mmCIF file of C-alpha atoms in Angstrom:
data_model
loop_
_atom_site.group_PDB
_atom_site.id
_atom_site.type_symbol
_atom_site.label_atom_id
_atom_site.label_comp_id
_atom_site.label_asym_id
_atom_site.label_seq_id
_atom_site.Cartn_x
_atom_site.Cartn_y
_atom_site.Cartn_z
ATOM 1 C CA UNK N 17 -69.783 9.647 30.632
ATOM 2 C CA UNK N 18 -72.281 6.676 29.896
ATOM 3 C CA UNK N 19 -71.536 3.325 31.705
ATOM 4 C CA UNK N 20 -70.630 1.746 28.902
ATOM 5 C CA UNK N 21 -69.533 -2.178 30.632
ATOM 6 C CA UNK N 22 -71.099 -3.610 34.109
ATOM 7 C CA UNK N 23 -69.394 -6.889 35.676
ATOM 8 C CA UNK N 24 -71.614 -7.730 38.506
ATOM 9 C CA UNK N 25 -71.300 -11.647 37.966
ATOM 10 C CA UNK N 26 -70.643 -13.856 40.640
ATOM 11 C CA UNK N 27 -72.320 -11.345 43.358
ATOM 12 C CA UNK N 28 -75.286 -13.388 45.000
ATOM 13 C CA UNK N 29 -77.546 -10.712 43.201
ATOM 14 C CA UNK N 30 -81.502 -11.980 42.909
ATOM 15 C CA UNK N 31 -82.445 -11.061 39.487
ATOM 16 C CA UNK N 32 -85.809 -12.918 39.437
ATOM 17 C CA UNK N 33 -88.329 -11.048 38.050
ATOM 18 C CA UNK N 34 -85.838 -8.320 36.216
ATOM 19 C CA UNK N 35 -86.259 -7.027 33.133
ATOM 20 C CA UNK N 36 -83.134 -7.303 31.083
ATOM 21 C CA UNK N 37 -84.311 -6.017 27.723
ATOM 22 C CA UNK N 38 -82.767 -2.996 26.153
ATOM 23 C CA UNK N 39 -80.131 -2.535 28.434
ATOM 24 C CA UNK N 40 -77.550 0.537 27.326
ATOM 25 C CA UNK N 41 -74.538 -1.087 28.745
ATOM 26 C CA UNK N 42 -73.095 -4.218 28.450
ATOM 27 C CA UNK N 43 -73.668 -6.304 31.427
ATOM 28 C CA UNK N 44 -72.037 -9.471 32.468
ATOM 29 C CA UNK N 45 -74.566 -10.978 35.094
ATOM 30 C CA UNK N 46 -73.511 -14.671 35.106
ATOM 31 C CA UNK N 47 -74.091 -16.842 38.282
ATOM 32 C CA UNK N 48 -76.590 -14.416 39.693
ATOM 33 C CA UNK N 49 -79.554 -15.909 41.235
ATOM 34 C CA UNK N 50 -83.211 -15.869 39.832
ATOM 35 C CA UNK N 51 -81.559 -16.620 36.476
ATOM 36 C CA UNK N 52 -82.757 -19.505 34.091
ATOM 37 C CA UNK N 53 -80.345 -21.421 32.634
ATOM 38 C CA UNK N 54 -82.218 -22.563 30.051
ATOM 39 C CA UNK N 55 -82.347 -19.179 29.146
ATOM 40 C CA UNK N 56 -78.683 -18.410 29.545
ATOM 41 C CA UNK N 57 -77.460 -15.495 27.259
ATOM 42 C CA UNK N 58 -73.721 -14.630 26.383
ATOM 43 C CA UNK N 59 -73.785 -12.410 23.730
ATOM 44 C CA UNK N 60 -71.608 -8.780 23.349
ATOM 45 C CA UNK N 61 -74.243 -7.230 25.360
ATOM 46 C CA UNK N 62 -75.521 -9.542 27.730
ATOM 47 C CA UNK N 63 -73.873 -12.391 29.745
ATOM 48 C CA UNK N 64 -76.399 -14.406 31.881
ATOM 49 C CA UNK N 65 -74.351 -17.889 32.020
ATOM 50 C CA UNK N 66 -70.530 -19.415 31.794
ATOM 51 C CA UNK N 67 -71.087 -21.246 28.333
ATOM 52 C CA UNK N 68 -72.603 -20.950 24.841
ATOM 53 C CA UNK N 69 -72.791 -23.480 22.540
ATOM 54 C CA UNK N 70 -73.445 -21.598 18.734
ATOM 55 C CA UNK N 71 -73.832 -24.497 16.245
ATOM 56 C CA UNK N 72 -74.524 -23.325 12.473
ATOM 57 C CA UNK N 73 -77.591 -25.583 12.322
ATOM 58 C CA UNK N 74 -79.350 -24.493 15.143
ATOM 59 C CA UNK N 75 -80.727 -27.843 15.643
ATOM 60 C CA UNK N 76 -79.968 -31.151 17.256
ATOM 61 C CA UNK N 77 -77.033 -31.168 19.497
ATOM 62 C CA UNK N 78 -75.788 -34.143 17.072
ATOM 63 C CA UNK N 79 -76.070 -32.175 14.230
ATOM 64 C CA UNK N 80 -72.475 -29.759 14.080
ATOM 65 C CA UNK N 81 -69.518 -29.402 11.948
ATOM 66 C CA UNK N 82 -66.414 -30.843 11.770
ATOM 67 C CA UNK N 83 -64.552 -27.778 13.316
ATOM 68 C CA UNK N 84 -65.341 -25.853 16.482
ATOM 69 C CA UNK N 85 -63.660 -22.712 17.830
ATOM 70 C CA UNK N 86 -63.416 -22.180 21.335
ATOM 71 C CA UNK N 87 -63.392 -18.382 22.332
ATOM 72 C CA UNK N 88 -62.521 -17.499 26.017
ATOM 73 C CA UNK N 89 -63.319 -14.065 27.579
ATOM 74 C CA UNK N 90 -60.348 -11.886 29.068
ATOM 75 C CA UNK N 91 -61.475 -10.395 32.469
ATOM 76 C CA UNK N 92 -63.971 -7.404 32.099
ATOM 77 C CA UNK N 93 -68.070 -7.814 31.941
ATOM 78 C CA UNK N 94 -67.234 -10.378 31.422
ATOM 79 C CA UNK N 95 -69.511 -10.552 28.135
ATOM 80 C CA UNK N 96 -68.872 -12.509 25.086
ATOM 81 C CA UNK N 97 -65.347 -11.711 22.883
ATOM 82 C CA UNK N 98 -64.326 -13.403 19.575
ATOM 83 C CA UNK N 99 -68.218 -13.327 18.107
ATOM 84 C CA UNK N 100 -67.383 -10.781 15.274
ATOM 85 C CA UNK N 101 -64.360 -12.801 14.275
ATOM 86 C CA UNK N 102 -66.643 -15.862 14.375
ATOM 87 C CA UNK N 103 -69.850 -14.353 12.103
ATOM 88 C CA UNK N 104 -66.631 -13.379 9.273
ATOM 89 C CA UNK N 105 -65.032 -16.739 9.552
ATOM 90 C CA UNK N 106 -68.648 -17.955 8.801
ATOM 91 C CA UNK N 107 -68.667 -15.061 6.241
ATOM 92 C CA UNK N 108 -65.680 -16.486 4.443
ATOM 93 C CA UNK N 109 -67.646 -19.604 3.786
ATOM 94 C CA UNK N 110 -65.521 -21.461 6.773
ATOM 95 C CA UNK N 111 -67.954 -23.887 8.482
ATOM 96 C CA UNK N 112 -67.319 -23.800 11.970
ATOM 97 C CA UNK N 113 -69.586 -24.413 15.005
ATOM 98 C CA UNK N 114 -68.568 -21.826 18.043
ATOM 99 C CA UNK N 115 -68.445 -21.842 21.648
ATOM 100 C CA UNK N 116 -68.148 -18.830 24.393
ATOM 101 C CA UNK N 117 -66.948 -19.096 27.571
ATOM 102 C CA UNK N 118 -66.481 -16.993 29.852
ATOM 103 C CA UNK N 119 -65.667 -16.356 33.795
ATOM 104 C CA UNK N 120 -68.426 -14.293 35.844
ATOM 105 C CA UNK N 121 -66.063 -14.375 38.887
ATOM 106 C CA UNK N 122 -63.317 -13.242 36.606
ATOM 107 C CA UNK N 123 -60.960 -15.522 38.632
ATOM 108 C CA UNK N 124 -58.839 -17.053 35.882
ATOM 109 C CA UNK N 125 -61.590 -19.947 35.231
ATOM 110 C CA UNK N 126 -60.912 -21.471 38.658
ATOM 111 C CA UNK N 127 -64.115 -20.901 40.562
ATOM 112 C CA UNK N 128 -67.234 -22.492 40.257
ATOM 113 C CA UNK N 129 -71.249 -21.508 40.279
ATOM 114 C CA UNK N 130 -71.073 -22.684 43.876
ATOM 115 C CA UNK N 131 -67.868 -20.066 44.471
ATOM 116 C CA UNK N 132 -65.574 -22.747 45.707
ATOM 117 C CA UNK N 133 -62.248 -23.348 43.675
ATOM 118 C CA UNK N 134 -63.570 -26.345 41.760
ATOM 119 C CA UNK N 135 -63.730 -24.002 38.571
ATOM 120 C CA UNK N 136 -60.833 -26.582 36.995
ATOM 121 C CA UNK N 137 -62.852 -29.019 36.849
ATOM 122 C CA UNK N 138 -66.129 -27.546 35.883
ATOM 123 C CA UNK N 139 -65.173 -25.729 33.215
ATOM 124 C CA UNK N 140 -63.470 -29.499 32.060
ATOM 125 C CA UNK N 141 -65.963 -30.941 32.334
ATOM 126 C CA UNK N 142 -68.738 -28.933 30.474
ATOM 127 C CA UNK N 143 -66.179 -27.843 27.833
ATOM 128 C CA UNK N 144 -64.811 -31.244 27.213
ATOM 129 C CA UNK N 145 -68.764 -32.275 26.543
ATOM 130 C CA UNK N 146 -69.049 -30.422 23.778
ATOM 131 C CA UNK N 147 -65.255 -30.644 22.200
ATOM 132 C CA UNK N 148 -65.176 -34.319 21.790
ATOM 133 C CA UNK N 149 -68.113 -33.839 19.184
ATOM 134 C CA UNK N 150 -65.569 -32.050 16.873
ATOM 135 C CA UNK N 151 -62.811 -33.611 14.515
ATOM 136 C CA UNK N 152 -61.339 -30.254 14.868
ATOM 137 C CA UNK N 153 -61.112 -27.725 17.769
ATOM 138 C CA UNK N 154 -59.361 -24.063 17.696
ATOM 139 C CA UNK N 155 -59.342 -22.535 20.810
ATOM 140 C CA UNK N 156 -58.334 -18.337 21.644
ATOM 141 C CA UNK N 157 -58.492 -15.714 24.110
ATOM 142 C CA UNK N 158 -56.071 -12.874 24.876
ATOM 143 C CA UNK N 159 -55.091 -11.947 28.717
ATOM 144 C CA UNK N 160 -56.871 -14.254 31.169
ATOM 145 C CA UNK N 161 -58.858 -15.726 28.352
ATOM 146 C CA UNK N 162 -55.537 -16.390 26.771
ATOM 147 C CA UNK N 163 -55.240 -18.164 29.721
ATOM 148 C CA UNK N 164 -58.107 -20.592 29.986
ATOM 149 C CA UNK N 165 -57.116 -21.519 26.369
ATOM 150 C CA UNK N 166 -54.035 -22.880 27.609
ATOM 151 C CA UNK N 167 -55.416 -24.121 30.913
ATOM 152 C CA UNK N 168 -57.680 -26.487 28.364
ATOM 153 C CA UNK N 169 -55.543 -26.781 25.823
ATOM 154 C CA UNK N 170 -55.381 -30.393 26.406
ATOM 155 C CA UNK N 171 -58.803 -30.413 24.571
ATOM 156 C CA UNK N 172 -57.749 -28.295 21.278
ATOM 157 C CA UNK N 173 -55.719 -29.076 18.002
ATOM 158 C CA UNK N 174 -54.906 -26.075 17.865
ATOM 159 C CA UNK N 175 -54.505 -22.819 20.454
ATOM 160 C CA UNK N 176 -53.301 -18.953 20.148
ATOM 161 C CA UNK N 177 -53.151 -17.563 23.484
ATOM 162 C CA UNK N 178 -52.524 -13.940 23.626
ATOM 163 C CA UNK N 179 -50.667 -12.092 26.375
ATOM 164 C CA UNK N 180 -51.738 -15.091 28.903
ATOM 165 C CA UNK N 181 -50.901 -15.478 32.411
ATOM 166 C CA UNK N 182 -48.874 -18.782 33.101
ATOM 167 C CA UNK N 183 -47.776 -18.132 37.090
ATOM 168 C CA UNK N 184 -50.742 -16.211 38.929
ATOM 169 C CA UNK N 185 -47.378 -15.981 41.598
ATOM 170 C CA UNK N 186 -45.503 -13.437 38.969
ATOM 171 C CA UNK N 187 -47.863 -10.385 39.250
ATOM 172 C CA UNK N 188 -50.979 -11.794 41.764
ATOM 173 C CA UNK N 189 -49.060 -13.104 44.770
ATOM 174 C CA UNK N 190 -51.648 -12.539 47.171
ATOM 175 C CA UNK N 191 -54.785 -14.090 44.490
ATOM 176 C CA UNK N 192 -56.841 -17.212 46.321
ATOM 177 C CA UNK N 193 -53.942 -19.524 48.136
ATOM 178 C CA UNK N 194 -50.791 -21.140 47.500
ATOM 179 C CA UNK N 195 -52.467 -24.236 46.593
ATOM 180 C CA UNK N 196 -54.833 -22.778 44.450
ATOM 181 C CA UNK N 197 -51.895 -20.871 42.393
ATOM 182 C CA UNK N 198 -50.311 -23.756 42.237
ATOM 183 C CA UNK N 199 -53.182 -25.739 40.429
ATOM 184 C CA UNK N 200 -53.399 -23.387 37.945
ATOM 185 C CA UNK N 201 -49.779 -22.791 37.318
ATOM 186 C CA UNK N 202 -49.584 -26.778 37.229
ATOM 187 C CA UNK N 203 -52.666 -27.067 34.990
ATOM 188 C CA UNK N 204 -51.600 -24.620 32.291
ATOM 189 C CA UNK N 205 -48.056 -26.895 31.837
ATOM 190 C CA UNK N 206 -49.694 -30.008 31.984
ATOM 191 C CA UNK N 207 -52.434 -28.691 29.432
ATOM 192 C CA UNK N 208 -49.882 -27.563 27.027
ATOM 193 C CA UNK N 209 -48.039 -30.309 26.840
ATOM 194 C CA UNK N 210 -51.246 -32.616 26.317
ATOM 195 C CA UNK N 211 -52.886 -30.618 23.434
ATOM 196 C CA UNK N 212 -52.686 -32.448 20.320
ATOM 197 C CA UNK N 213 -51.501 -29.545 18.192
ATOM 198 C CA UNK N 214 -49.642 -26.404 18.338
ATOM 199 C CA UNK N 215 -49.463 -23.985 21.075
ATOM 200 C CA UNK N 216 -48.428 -20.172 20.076
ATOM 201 C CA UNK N 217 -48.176 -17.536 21.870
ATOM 202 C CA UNK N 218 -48.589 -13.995 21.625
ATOM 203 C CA UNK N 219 -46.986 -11.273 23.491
ATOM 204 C CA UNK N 220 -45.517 -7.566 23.509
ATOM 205 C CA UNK N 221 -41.775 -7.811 22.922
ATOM 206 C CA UNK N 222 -41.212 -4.766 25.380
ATOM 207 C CA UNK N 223 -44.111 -6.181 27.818
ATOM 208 C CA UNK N 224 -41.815 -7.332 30.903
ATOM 209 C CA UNK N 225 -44.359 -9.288 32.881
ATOM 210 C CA UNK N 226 -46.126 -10.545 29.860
ATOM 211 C CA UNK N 227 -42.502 -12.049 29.070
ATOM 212 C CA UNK N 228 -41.826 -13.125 32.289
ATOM 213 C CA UNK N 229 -45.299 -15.455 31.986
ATOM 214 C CA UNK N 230 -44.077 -16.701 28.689
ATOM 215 C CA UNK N 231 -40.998 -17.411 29.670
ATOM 216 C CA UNK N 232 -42.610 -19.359 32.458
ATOM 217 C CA UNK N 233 -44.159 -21.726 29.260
ATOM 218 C CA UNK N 234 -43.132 -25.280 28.310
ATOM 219 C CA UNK N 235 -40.860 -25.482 25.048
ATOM 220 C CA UNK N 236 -42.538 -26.616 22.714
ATOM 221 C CA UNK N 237 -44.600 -23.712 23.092
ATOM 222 C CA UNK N 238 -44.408 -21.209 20.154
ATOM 223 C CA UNK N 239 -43.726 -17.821 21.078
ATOM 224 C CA UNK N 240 -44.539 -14.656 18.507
ATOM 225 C CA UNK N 241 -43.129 -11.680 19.647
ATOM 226 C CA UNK N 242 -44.947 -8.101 18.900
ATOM 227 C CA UNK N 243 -43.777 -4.539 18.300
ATOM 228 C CA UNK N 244 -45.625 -3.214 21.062
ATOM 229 C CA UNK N 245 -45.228 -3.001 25.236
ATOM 230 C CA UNK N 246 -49.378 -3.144 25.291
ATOM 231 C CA UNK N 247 -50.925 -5.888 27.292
ATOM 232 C CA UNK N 248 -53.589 -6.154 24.799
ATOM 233 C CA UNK N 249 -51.869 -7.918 22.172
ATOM 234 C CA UNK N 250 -55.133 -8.770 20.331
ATOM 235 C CA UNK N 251 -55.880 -5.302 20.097
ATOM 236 C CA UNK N 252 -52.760 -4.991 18.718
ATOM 237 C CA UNK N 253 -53.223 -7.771 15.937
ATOM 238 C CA UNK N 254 -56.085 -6.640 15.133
ATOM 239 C CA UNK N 255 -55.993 -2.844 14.805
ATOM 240 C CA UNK N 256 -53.185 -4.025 11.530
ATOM 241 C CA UNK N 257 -55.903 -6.296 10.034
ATOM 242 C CA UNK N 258 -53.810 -9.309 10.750
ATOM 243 C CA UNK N 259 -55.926 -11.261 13.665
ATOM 244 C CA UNK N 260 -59.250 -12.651 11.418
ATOM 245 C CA UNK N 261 -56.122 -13.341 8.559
ATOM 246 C CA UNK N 262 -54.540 -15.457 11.349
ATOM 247 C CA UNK N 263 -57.147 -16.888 12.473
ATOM 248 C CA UNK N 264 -58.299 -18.169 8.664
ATOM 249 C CA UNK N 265 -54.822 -19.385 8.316
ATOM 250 C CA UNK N 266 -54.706 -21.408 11.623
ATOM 251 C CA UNK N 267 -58.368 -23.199 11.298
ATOM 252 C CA UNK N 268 -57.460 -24.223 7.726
ATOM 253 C CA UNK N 269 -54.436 -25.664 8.163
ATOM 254 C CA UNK N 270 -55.693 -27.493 11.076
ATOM 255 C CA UNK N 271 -58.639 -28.692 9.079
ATOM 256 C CA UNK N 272 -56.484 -29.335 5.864
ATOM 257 C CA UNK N 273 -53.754 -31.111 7.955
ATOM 258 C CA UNK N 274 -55.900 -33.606 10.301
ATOM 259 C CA UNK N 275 -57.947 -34.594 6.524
ATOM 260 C CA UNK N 276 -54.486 -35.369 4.871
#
């Protein structure tokens, strides 16, 4: 069968001088050296850096919307998830600015481009940037990009995290340290609690260890239970039409409700 997906992020790999045009597969290359970040791609086919900022105006960084949604990638590639959804929110006359991000070490957003466990605060940092532009900020990812949108969902009105990991100690015991499990488990509850909105999640009703995470959760968080034992709740969602119908809901009310 043809390769169809490629994650070779994070790997030291000098790509200087590469040709990366018309590639079959879909290759996640981020953090690579020999790569320009001034010419970062992260696109469905092609990831070449952590973040990408996709304003409607393509102009001046001071020119956006009022509404941004955050997408974060799940492990994989990792290449760019949520951009369909985006281009038929745009499609349904929404007016929303967009921003990618995504983990070439696919280590639950905690490393950084120097591979050190910094990735907390780097990701904060750049993300947080570009969020306090926005009146309103939507932020989703299913799996470990359900994850990061709880890990910064101090910075959103307004979060759906499917089928996220909350305790990297539940079903990765042996992933980084102790201490750096600990930060992220104590990152995603401090998070929650912080964001200035709601905070739903989405798992499989028969899924034990995706319950066991959300059960891990603070309160207040929402939890919306699905007819399925499949990690992939998206999938799920969205293979019965209902996840760009959520997703319309969600932004509008949060736009509609901040305005009132």
């Amino acid at each position: 069968p043809r390769l169809k997906i490629c994650g070779l992020g994070a790997n030291r790999l000098d790509l200087s001088g590469v040709d990366l045009r018309g590639l079959r597969a879909s290759y996640g290359l981020g953090w690579n050296l020999g790569l320009n970040p001034a010419e970062g791609v992260l696109s469905e086919q092609l990831t070449t850096t952590d973040l990408s900022w996709d304003r409607m105006s393509g102009g001046a960084e001071e020119d956006v919307q009022d509404t941004l949604v955050v997408t974060f990638s799940a492990q994989g590639g990792p290449v760019a998830q949520g951009q369909a959804e985006v281009r038929a929110l745009r499609d349904a006359s929404l007016k929303v600015d967009a921003l990618y991000v995504c983990d070439p070490a696919n280590a639950w957003y905690l490393q950084d481009p120097d591979f050190g466990w910094n990735g907390l605060a780097y990701y904060d940092d750049k993300i947080r940037s570009i969020t306090q532009r926005y009146k309103h900020v939507f932020m989703w990812g299913g799996s470990m990009g359900g994850s990061a949108a709880l890990l910064f969902a101090c910075l959103a009105d307004c979060v759906h995290a499917f089928s996220p990991q909350a305790n990297l100690a539940f079903t990765w015991p042996t992933f980084g340290n102790a201490e750096v499990r600990e930060a992220f488990r104590a990152r995603v509850q401090e998070s929650i609690t912080q964001c200035r909105g709601t905070v739903t999640v989405h798992v499989g009703e028969e899924n034990h260890n995706d319950n066991r995470h959300a059960g891990a959760l603070p309160s207040c968080v929402q939890l919306h239970l699905h007819d399925t034992a499949n990690h992939n709740t998206m999938k799920h969602v969205k293979q019965r039409d209902k996840l760009l119908p959520l997703l319309k809901f969600e932004i509008l009310n949060m736009m509609m409700s901040q305005t009132a």
